[in-house]
PDB file of C-alpha atoms in Angstrom:
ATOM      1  CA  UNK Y  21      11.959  -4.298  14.356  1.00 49.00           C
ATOM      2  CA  UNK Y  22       8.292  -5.364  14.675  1.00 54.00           C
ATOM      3  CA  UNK Y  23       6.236  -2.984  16.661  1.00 70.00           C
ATOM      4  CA  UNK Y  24       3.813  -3.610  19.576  1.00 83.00           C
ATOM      5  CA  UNK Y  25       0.209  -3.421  18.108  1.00 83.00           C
ATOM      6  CA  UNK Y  26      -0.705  -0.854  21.186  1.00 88.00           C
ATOM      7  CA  UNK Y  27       1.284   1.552  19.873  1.00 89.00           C
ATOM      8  CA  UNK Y  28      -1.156   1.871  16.733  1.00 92.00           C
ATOM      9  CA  UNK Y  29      -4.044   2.547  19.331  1.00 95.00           C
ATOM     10  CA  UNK Y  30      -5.620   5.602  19.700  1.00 97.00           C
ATOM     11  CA  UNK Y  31      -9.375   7.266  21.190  1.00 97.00           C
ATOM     12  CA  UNK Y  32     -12.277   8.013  19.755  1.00 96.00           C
ATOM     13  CA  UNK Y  33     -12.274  11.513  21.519  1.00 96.00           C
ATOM     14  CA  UNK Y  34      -8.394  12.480  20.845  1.00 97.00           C
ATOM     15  CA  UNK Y  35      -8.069  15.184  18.669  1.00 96.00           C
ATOM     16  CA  UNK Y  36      -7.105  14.796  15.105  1.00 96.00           C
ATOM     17  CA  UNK Y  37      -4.174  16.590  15.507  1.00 96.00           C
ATOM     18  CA  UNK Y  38      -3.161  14.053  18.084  1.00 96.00           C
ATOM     19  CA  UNK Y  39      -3.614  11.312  15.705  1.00 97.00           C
ATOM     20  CA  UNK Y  40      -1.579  13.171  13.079  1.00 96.00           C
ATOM     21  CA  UNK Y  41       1.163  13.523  15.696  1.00 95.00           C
ATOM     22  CA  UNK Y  42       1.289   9.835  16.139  1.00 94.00           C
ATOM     23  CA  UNK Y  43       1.226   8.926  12.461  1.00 94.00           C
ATOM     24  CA  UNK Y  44       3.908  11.522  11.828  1.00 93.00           C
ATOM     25  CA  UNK Y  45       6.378   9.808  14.663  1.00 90.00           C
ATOM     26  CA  UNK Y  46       5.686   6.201  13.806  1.00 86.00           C
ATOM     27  CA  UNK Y  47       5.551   6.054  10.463  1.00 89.00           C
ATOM     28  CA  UNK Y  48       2.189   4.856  10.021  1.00 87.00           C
ATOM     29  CA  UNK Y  49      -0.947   5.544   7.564  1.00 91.00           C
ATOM     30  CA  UNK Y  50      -3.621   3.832   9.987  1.00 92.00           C
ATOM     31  CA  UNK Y  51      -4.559   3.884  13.419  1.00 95.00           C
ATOM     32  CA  UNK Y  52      -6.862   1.418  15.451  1.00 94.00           C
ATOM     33  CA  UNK Y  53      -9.814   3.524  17.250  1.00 97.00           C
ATOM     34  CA  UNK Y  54     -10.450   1.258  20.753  1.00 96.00           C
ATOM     35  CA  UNK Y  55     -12.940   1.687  23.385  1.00 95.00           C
ATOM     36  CA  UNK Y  56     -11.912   2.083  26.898  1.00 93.00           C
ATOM     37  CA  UNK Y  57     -11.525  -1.933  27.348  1.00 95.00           C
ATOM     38  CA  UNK Y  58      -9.085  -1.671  24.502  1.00 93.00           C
ATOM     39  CA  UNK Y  59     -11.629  -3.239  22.281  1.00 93.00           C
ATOM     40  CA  UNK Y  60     -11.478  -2.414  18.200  1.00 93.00           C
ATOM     41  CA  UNK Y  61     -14.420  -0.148  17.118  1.00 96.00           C
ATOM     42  CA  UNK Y  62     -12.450   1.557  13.743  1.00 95.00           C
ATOM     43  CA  UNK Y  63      -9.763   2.435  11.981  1.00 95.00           C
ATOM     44  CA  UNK Y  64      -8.508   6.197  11.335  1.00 96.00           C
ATOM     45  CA  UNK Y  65      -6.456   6.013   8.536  1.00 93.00           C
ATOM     46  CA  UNK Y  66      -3.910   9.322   6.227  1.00 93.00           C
ATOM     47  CA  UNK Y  67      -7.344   9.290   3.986  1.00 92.00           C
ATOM     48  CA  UNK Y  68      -9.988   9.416   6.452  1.00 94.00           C
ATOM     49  CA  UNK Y  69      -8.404  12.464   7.833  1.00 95.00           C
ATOM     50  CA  UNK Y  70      -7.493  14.637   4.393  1.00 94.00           C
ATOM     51  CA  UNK Y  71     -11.214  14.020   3.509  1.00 94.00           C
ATOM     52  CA  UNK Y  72     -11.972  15.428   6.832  1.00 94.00           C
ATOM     53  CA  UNK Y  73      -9.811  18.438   6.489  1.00 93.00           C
ATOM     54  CA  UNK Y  74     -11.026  18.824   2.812  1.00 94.00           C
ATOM     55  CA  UNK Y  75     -14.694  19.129   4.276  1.00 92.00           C
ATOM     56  CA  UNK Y  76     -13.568  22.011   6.149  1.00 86.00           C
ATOM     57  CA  UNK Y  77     -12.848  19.973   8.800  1.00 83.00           C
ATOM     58  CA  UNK Y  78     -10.621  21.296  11.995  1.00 89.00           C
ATOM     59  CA  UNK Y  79      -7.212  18.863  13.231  1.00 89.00           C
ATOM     60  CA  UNK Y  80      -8.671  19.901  16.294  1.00 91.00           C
ATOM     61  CA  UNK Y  81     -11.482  18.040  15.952  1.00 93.00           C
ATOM     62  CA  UNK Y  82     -11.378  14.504  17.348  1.00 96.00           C
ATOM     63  CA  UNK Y  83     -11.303  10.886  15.893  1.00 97.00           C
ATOM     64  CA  UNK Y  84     -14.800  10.257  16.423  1.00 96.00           C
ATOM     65  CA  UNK Y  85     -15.998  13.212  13.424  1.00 95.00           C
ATOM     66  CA  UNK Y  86     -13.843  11.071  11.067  1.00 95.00           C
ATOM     67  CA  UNK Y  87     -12.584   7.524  11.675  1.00 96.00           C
ATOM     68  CA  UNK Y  88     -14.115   4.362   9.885  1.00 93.00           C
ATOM     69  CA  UNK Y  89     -16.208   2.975  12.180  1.00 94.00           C
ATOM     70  CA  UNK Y  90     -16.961  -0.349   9.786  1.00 90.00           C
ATOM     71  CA  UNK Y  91     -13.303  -1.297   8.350  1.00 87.00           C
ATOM     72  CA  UNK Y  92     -12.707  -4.497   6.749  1.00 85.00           C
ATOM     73  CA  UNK Y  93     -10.941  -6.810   9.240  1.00 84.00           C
ATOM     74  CA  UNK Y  94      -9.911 -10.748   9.469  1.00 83.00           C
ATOM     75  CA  UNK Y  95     -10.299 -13.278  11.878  1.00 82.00           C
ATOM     76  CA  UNK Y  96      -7.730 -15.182  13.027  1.00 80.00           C
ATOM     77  CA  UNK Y  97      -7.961 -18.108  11.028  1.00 83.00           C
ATOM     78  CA  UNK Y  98      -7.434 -15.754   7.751  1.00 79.00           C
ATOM     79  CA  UNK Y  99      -6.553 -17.021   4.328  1.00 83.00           C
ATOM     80  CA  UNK Y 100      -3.390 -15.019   3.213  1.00 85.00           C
ATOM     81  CA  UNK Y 101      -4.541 -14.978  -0.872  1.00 88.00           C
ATOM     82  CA  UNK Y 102      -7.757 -13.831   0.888  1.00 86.00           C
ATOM     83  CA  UNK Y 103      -6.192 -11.181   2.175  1.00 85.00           C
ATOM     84  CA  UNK Y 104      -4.073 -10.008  -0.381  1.00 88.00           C
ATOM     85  CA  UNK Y 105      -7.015  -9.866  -2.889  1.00 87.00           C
ATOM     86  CA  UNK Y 106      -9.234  -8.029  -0.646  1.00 84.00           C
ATOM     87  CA  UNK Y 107      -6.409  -5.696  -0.133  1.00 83.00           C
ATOM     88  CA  UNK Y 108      -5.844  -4.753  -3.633  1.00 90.00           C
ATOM     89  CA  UNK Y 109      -9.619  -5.069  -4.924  1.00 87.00           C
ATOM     90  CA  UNK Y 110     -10.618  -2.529  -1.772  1.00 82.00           C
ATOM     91  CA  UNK Y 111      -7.333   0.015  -2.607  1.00 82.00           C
ATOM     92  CA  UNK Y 112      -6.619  -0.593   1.294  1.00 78.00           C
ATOM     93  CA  UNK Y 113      -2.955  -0.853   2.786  1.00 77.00           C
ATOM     94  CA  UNK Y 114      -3.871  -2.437   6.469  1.00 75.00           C
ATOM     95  CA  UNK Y 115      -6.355  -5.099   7.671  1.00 71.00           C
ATOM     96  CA  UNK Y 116      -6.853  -5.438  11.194  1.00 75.00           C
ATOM     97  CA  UNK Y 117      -6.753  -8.883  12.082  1.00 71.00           C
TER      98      UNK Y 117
END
């Protein structure tokens, strides 16, 4: 069963712990950081957040001390070999599209 994208959404100023607690109950790696108009501004992903904690870092911090705010993302119009061979070059399991 496909999921609904909004489901992956999360704050910039939710705790870390918060976005653990989402990851942990649906399964996911990544999460997509939006702005209050539900606009993309980064991606929080399992990685971003053990560096965090490995730099002493606190889970109750919040997204905004740790999250990728440039990820690599596709238009619309994407080219799927593109895609795939970005994916495996860059070691990166999700591309916002």
């Amino acid at each position: 069963m496909r999921k609904d994208v909004k489901d992956l959404y999360i704050n910039r100023t939710d705790t870390i712990k918060k976005a653990l607690r989402k990851m942990s109950e649906g399964g996911e790696k990544i999460l997509i950081v939006v702005d209050e108009k539900k606009k993309l501004i980064g991606v929080l992903s399992d990685g971003n957040i053990r560096r965090w904690i490995l730099r002493d870092g606190n889970i109750e911090g919040f997204v905004d001390e740790c999250f990728d705010s440039d990820p690599y993302i596709l238009d619309e119009k994407y080219d799927f070999d593109f895609a795939m061979h970005l994916m495996v070059n860059k070691k990166i399991e999700c591309l916002p599209i």
